[in-house]
Coordinates of C-alpha atoms in Angstrom, one line a residue:
M1 CA 83.7 67.6 127.6
H2 CA 86.0 70.5 128.6
A3 CA 85.2 74.1 127.9
A4 CA 87.1 77.4 128.2
V5 CA 85.7 79.0 131.3
N6 CA 87.7 81.8 132.8
G7 CA 88.3 85.5 132.2
A8 CA 89.2 86.4 128.7
Q9 CA 88.7 82.8 127.6
A10 CA 85.0 82.9 128.6
Q11 CA 84.3 85.4 125.8
R12 CA 85.7 83.1 123.1
A13 CA 84.3 80.1 121.3
S14 CA 85.0 77.0 123.5
S15 CA 87.8 75.1 121.9
Y16 CA 91.2 73.5 122.6
Y17 CA 92.8 76.6 121.2
S18 CA 90.9 79.0 123.5
A19 CA 91.8 76.8 126.5
T20 CA 95.5 76.9 125.7
L21 CA 96.1 80.6 125.0
N22 CA 99.5 82.0 125.6
D23 CA 98.3 85.6 125.8
P24 CA 94.8 86.2 127.0
V25 CA 95.0 89.9 126.3
E26 CA 91.8 92.0 126.0
Y27 CA 91.6 95.0 123.8
P28 CA 89.3 98.0 124.6
R29 CA 85.9 98.7 122.9
L30 CA 86.0 101.6 120.4
E31 CA 84.8 104.8 122.2
G32 CA 84.7 108.2 120.6
T33 CA 86.4 109.2 117.4
V34 CA 89.8 107.9 116.1
E35 CA 91.7 109.1 113.0
V36 CA 94.0 106.7 111.1
D37 CA 95.4 106.0 107.7
V38 CA 93.6 102.7 107.3
A39 CA 90.7 101.2 109.2
I40 CA 90.4 97.4 109.0
I41 CA 87.2 95.7 109.8
G42 CA 87.8 92.2 111.1
G43 CA 90.3 90.8 113.6
G44 CA 91.1 87.5 112.0
F45 CA 94.2 86.6 110.0
T46 CA 93.4 88.8 107.0
G47 CA 92.8 91.9 109.1
V48 CA 95.7 91.3 111.5
A49 CA 98.2 90.2 108.8
T50 CA 97.4 93.3 106.7
A51 CA 97.7 95.5 109.8
V52 CA 101.2 94.2 110.5
E53 CA 102.2 94.7 106.9
L54 CA 100.9 98.3 106.9
A55 CA 102.3 99.2 110.4
E56 CA 105.7 97.9 109.2
R57 CA 105.4 100.4 106.3
G58 CA 104.8 103.2 108.8
L59 CA 101.0 103.7 108.4
K60 CA 98.7 104.3 111.3
V61 CA 96.2 101.5 111.4
A62 CA 93.1 100.5 113.4
I63 CA 91.5 97.1 113.6
V64 CA 87.9 96.9 114.7
E65 CA 86.5 93.5 115.6
T66 CA 82.9 92.5 116.6
H67 CA 84.0 89.8 119.0
R68 CA 87.6 89.0 120.0
I69 CA 90.8 88.9 117.9
G70 CA 90.9 85.5 116.3
W71 CA 87.3 84.8 117.2
G72 CA 86.2 83.3 113.9
A73 CA 87.8 80.7 111.7
S74 CA 91.3 82.2 112.2
G75 CA 91.2 80.9 115.8
R76 CA 89.3 77.7 115.2
N77 CA 90.8 75.9 112.2
G78 CA 92.9 72.8 111.8
G79 CA 96.2 74.6 112.1
Q80 CA 97.7 73.3 108.9
V81 CA 99.8 75.6 106.6
T82 CA 100.1 73.8 103.3
G83 CA 101.0 74.6 99.7
S84 CA 97.6 73.6 98.4
L85 CA 95.6 76.5 96.9
S86 CA 91.9 76.2 96.7
G87 CA 90.8 77.2 93.2
D88 CA 94.3 76.9 91.6
E89 CA 92.9 75.6 88.3
A90 CA 90.3 78.3 88.1
M91 CA 93.0 80.9 88.9
R92 CA 95.2 79.4 86.1
T93 CA 92.4 79.7 83.6
Q94 CA 91.3 83.3 84.5
M95 CA 94.7 84.7 85.3
R96 CA 96.3 83.5 82.0
R97 CA 94.5 86.4 80.3
R98 CA 96.6 88.8 82.3
L99 CA 99.8 86.9 83.0
G100 CA 100.2 84.8 79.9
A101 CA 102.9 82.2 80.1
E102 CA 103.9 83.5 83.6
V103 CA 100.7 82.2 85.2
D104 CA 102.1 78.9 86.2
D105 CA 105.1 80.5 87.9
F106 CA 102.9 83.0 89.7
I107 CA 100.6 80.3 91.1
W108 CA 103.6 78.1 92.2
Q109 CA 105.2 81.0 94.0
L110 CA 101.9 81.9 95.6
R111 CA 101.6 78.4 97.1
W112 CA 104.6 78.9 99.4
R113 CA 104.5 82.6 100.1
G114 CA 102.2 82.2 103.1
H115 CA 104.8 79.8 104.7
Q116 CA 107.5 82.4 104.2
I117 CA 105.5 85.2 105.7
I118 CA 104.5 83.2 108.8
E119 CA 107.9 81.8 109.5
Q120 CA 109.6 85.2 109.2
R121 CA 106.9 86.9 111.3
V122 CA 107.1 84.2 114.1
A123 CA 110.9 84.6 114.2
R124 CA 110.9 88.4 114.0
Y125 CA 108.3 88.9 116.8
G126 CA 109.0 85.9 118.9
I127 CA 105.5 84.4 118.6
Q128 CA 105.0 81.2 120.5
C129 CA 102.5 79.2 118.4
D130 CA 103.9 75.6 118.4
L131 CA 105.2 76.0 114.9
K132 CA 106.4 72.7 113.4
H133 CA 107.3 71.4 109.9
G134 CA 106.1 68.2 108.2
H135 CA 103.0 67.1 106.5
L136 CA 101.5 64.1 104.7
H137 CA 99.0 64.3 101.8
A138 CA 97.6 60.9 102.0
A139 CA 96.2 58.7 99.1
M140 CA 93.2 56.4 99.7
K141 CA 92.9 55.1 96.1
P142 CA 95.1 54.7 93.1
S143 CA 93.8 57.8 91.4
H144 CA 95.0 59.8 94.4
L145 CA 98.5 58.4 94.0
D146 CA 98.5 59.6 90.4
E147 CA 97.8 63.1 91.6
L148 CA 100.5 63.0 94.2
R149 CA 103.1 61.7 91.6
A150 CA 102.2 64.6 89.4
F151 CA 102.7 67.1 92.2
E152 CA 106.0 65.5 93.2
A153 CA 107.3 65.8 89.6
E154 CA 106.4 69.4 89.6
A155 CA 108.1 70.0 92.9
Q156 CA 111.2 68.3 91.7
R157 CA 111.2 70.3 88.5
R158 CA 111.0 73.5 90.5
G159 CA 113.9 72.6 92.9
M160 CA 111.9 71.3 95.8
G161 CA 113.1 67.7 95.4
D162 CA 114.7 67.6 98.8
Q163 CA 111.5 68.7 100.5
V164 CA 109.0 66.2 99.1
Q165 CA 109.1 62.4 99.1
L166 CA 106.4 60.0 97.7
L167 CA 105.7 57.2 100.1
D168 CA 104.2 53.8 99.2
R169 CA 102.0 51.9 101.7
R170 CA 105.0 50.5 103.6
G171 CA 106.5 54.0 103.7
V172 CA 103.3 55.4 105.1
S173 CA 103.2 52.7 107.8
Q174 CA 106.5 54.0 109.1
H175 CA 104.9 57.4 109.6
L176 CA 101.3 56.6 110.6
Q177 CA 99.8 53.6 112.5
S178 CA 96.8 53.6 110.1
P179 CA 95.4 51.0 107.7
L180 CA 93.8 53.6 105.4
Y181 CA 96.4 54.8 103.0
L182 CA 98.0 53.4 99.8
G183 CA 100.6 56.1 99.9
A184 CA 101.3 59.7 100.7
L185 CA 103.4 62.7 99.6
K186 CA 105.6 63.8 102.5
N187 CA 106.3 67.5 102.5
S188 CA 108.8 69.0 104.9
R189 CA 108.1 72.6 103.7
N190 CA 104.5 72.5 105.0
L191 CA 103.8 73.7 108.6
H192 CA 101.4 73.1 111.4
L193 CA 100.7 75.4 114.4
H194 CA 98.4 76.8 117.1
P195 CA 96.4 79.3 114.9
L196 CA 94.8 81.3 117.7
N197 CA 98.2 81.9 119.4
L198 CA 99.6 82.9 116.0
C199 CA 96.8 85.4 115.4
L200 CA 97.1 86.9 118.9
G201 CA 100.8 87.0 118.6
E202 CA 100.6 88.9 115.3
A203 CA 98.0 91.3 116.8
R204 CA 100.4 92.0 119.6
A205 CA 103.1 92.7 117.1
A206 CA 100.8 95.1 115.2
G207 CA 100.1 96.9 118.5
Q208 CA 103.8 97.2 119.2
L209 CA 104.2 98.8 115.8
G210 CA 101.5 101.4 116.7
A211 CA 98.3 99.8 115.4
L212 CA 95.1 100.5 117.4
I213 CA 93.0 97.4 118.2
F214 CA 89.4 97.4 119.3
E215 CA 87.3 94.4 120.3
Q216 CA 83.6 94.0 121.1
S217 CA 83.0 96.7 118.6
E218 CA 80.6 95.7 115.8
V219 CA 80.7 97.9 112.7
L220 CA 77.2 99.1 111.9
E221 CA 78.0 101.1 108.8
I222 CA 80.8 102.1 106.4
V223 CA 80.6 105.7 105.3
H224 CA 81.9 106.1 101.8
G225 CA 83.3 109.3 100.3
A226 CA 86.6 111.3 100.1
R227 CA 87.2 110.6 103.8
P228 CA 85.6 107.2 104.6
A229 CA 84.6 106.2 108.1
V230 CA 83.6 103.2 110.1
I231 CA 80.7 103.5 112.5
T232 CA 80.1 101.4 115.6
A233 CA 77.5 101.8 118.4
H234 CA 80.0 103.7 120.6
G235 CA 82.5 105.2 118.2
R236 CA 83.8 106.2 114.8
I237 CA 87.0 105.7 112.9
D238 CA 87.8 108.3 110.3
A239 CA 90.4 107.0 107.8
R240 CA 91.9 107.6 104.4
Q241 CA 91.1 104.0 103.4
V242 CA 89.0 101.2 104.7
L243 CA 89.5 97.4 104.3
L244 CA 86.6 95.1 104.9
A245 CA 88.2 91.8 106.0
G246 CA 85.4 90.0 107.9
D247 CA 85.1 87.1 105.5
V248 CA 81.8 85.2 105.9
Y249 CA 81.0 86.5 109.4
H250 CA 79.8 90.0 108.5
K251 CA 76.7 91.3 106.7
L252 CA 78.1 94.6 105.6
E253 CA 77.8 96.1 102.0
Q254 CA 75.3 93.5 101.0
R255 CA 74.3 95.4 97.8
Q256 CA 77.7 94.5 96.3
L257 CA 78.8 91.4 98.3
K258 CA 75.6 89.4 98.8
G259 CA 75.7 86.1 97.0
K260 CA 79.5 86.0 96.5
I261 CA 80.6 84.0 99.6
F262 CA 78.8 81.3 101.7
P263 CA 79.3 79.6 105.0
A264 CA 80.4 76.0 105.3
M265 CA 80.6 74.6 108.9
G266 CA 83.6 72.6 109.7
G267 CA 83.8 70.5 112.9
I268 CA 86.9 69.7 114.9
V269 CA 87.5 67.5 118.0
T270 CA 90.5 67.1 120.3
T271 CA 91.2 64.0 122.3
A272 CA 92.5 63.6 125.8
A273 CA 96.3 63.7 126.0
L274 CA 97.6 60.5 124.5
G275 CA 101.0 60.2 126.1
E276 CA 103.2 57.6 124.5
L277 CA 100.4 56.5 122.3
A278 CA 100.8 59.8 120.3
E279 CA 104.3 58.7 119.3
Q280 CA 103.0 55.3 118.4
I281 CA 100.3 56.5 116.0
N282 CA 102.3 59.4 114.5
P283 CA 106.0 59.0 115.4
H284 CA 107.2 61.9 113.2
D285 CA 104.6 64.4 114.5
L286 CA 103.2 65.2 111.0
A287 CA 100.1 67.0 110.1
V288 CA 97.9 64.9 107.7
Y289 CA 95.0 65.3 105.3
D290 CA 93.8 63.0 102.6
C291 CA 93.1 63.5 98.9
R292 CA 89.3 63.4 98.9
F293 CA 87.3 66.5 98.0
V294 CA 85.6 66.4 101.4
L295 CA 88.5 65.3 103.5
D296 CA 89.7 64.4 107.0
Y297 CA 92.6 66.3 108.5
Y298 CA 94.5 65.9 111.8
R299 CA 97.7 66.5 113.7
L300 CA 99.1 66.2 117.2
T301 CA 99.0 69.2 119.5
A302 CA 102.0 70.3 121.6
D303 CA 100.6 68.3 124.6
K304 CA 100.2 65.2 122.5
R305 CA 96.4 65.2 121.8
L306 CA 95.0 64.3 118.5
L307 CA 93.2 67.2 116.9
F308 CA 90.9 65.9 114.2
G309 CA 88.6 67.7 111.8
G310 CA 86.4 66.8 108.8
G311 CA 82.9 66.5 107.5
A312 CA 82.2 70.1 106.5
H313 CA 78.5 70.9 106.2
Y314 CA 77.5 73.1 103.3
S315 CA 74.0 73.9 104.5
G316 CA 75.2 76.8 106.5
R317 CA 73.6 75.3 109.7
D318 CA 75.5 74.3 112.7
S319 CA 73.2 72.1 114.8
R320 CA 75.2 68.9 115.0
D321 CA 76.9 66.4 117.3
I322 CA 80.5 66.8 116.2
E323 CA 81.9 64.1 118.4
A324 CA 79.4 61.6 117.1
E325 CA 80.3 62.5 113.5
L326 CA 84.1 62.4 113.9
R327 CA 84.7 59.6 116.4
P328 CA 84.0 56.9 113.8
C329 CA 86.5 58.7 111.5
I330 CA 89.1 58.8 114.2
E331 CA 88.7 55.1 115.1
R332 CA 88.8 54.1 111.4
T333 CA 92.0 56.1 110.9
F334 CA 93.6 54.9 114.1
P335 CA 92.2 51.7 115.5
A336 CA 94.5 52.0 118.5
L337 CA 92.4 55.0 119.6
R338 CA 89.1 53.2 119.8
G339 CA 87.2 54.6 122.8
V340 CA 89.6 57.5 123.4
P341 CA 88.1 60.3 125.4
I342 CA 87.1 63.4 123.4
E343 CA 87.7 66.5 125.6
F344 CA 87.0 69.4 123.2
E345 CA 84.7 69.8 120.2
W346 CA 83.8 73.0 118.2
S347 CA 82.9 74.2 114.8
C348 CA 83.8 77.2 112.6
A349 CA 82.3 78.9 109.6
M350 CA 84.6 78.8 106.5
G351 CA 84.0 81.3 103.7
I352 CA 83.3 79.3 100.5
V353 CA 83.6 80.9 97.1
V354 CA 81.9 79.1 94.2
N355 CA 85.0 79.1 92.0
R356 CA 87.3 78.9 95.0
I357 CA 89.4 82.0 94.0
P358 CA 89.9 84.5 96.8
Q359 CA 87.8 87.6 96.2
L360 CA 89.7 90.9 96.2
G361 CA 88.1 94.1 95.1
K362 CA 86.9 97.7 95.8
L363 CA 83.5 98.8 97.0
S364 CA 84.3 102.5 96.2
D365 CA 87.4 104.5 95.5
N366 CA 88.9 104.0 99.0
V367 CA 87.0 101.1 100.5
W368 CA 88.4 97.7 99.7
Y369 CA 87.5 94.1 100.6
C370 CA 89.3 90.8 100.8
Q371 CA 87.6 87.4 101.5
G372 CA 86.9 83.8 100.6
Y373 CA 89.7 81.2 101.2
S374 CA 87.5 78.1 100.9
G375 CA 89.2 76.1 103.7
H376 CA 92.8 77.1 103.0
G377 CA 92.8 80.2 105.1
I378 CA 96.0 80.3 107.2
A379 CA 98.5 80.5 104.4
T380 CA 96.2 82.3 101.9
S381 CA 95.1 85.0 104.4
H382 CA 98.8 86.0 105.0
I383 CA 99.4 86.1 101.2
M384 CA 96.3 88.3 100.8
G385 CA 97.3 90.5 103.7
E386 CA 100.6 91.2 101.9
I387 CA 98.8 91.9 98.6
M388 CA 96.2 94.2 100.3
A389 CA 99.0 96.1 102.0
E390 CA 100.7 96.6 98.7
A391 CA 97.5 97.8 97.1
L392 CA 96.6 100.2 100.0
T393 CA 100.1 101.7 99.6
G394 CA 99.9 102.1 95.8
T395 CA 101.3 98.9 94.3
L396 CA 98.4 97.2 92.5
E397 CA 100.0 94.6 90.3
R398 CA 99.1 91.5 92.3
F399 CA 95.8 93.0 93.6
D400 CA 94.7 93.6 90.0
T401 CA 95.6 90.0 89.0
F402 CA 93.0 88.8 91.6
A403 CA 90.5 91.6 91.2
Q404 CA 90.0 91.0 87.5
C405 CA 88.9 87.4 88.1
R406 CA 85.2 86.8 87.4
H407 CA 83.0 85.5 90.3
I408 CA 79.6 83.9 90.3
K409 CA 77.1 86.0 92.3
V410 CA 74.2 83.8 93.4
P411 CA 70.7 85.4 93.6
M412 CA 69.1 85.5 97.0
G413 CA 72.4 85.1 98.8
D414 CA 72.7 82.3 101.4
L415 CA 69.0 81.4 100.9
L416 CA 69.9 79.9 97.5
G417 CA 73.7 79.8 97.7
N418 CA 74.0 77.2 100.5
P419 CA 71.6 74.7 98.9
L420 CA 73.5 75.1 95.6
L421 CA 76.8 74.5 97.4
S422 CA 75.3 71.4 99.0
V423 CA 74.2 70.0 95.6
G424 CA 77.6 70.8 94.2
M425 CA 79.4 69.0 97.0
W426 CA 77.1 66.0 96.5
Y427 CA 78.1 66.0 92.9
Y428 CA 81.8 66.2 93.6
Q429 CA 81.5 63.4 96.2
M430 CA 79.8 61.2 93.6
L431 CA 82.7 62.0 91.2
E432 CA 85.1 61.1 94.0
K433 CA 83.6 57.6 94.2
L434 CA 84.1 57.1 90.5
R435 CA 87.7 58.3 90.1

């Protein structure tokens, strides 16, 4: 089993991504006092994407990160950018009160906005992150095919007919050497990429625009008031506004945020390079996930490995043999890979929200928070980064649409929340078997 071992890599979670960095830049620890317009806590996609948006608008921004930029789920996920929104039905129900008949258009446009932001940013700043188009949403039973047909019809009605194609079993066999699927929706608008290189590339872009970036600088306290501040062990950032963008990794502001978001542990493995076998099992180089509630997802890396994830654990605990869990899934999906060497394995904590709607809000007049993408973080974090930048510069329309959504706050936080999530996931898995 390989691990990232040298220099800047050694301070990161061991993964295929940390072993294949384009830019192993290290940012300084926060020392002394810094003054900015906006202090952002958290150096993942939400914090970095918001920093780019604000810096492009001319604001002075500082990012402060406990570990390294992209250390959490932003740098350890499956690398798929899809138009699936976690919580879209709950959004539709709650947002209809505010948006009325426009709610369906709002949600549909939201599905694809993250793609646009990422593609434009990669092009504008020359970010090398193995960006590719093409995705299959794969059906394992007839009820899954019914869902895919409905989505295809909606896409065609909205002018995306040339970007989606419903495949039958034979059509899938021309794209994947797998016996599992009855059909699939092929989507050429969806993306896949190297998420850690994207996050680091965006951080570099923010820095070029004047943003200050600090690593290895855990925030100990947020000072509220007319002039809020962020306090670390060795420094302080005075700001006009503060954005808390740490998702599930921080324990700040527990009086208001405890019990609103919970960790689910996702596991991912990466095989040895497959050479010609990669083109045999996935000749069109597509990212794939299936239609189940607890799903498998996979894609080929730039050097022709299979990167495969699945089996999220909702207990919040992370003691597990990820290879042992996922190898049977790989070999069931691709019999040709039986016995393939696994060279990397890792996990990441995803922030799960009970109703799956991202949580945007204010902790005080000038301290904001944004969190909770429930496994759909790459695209959603970029959308939320744009919405938060709008809000921080005075345009509140989209922020208010999310902020007015009601969320369940579970008593006792993780202690009760994770067992409830586990029970809920068991319930949905039982429903999955019946549909």
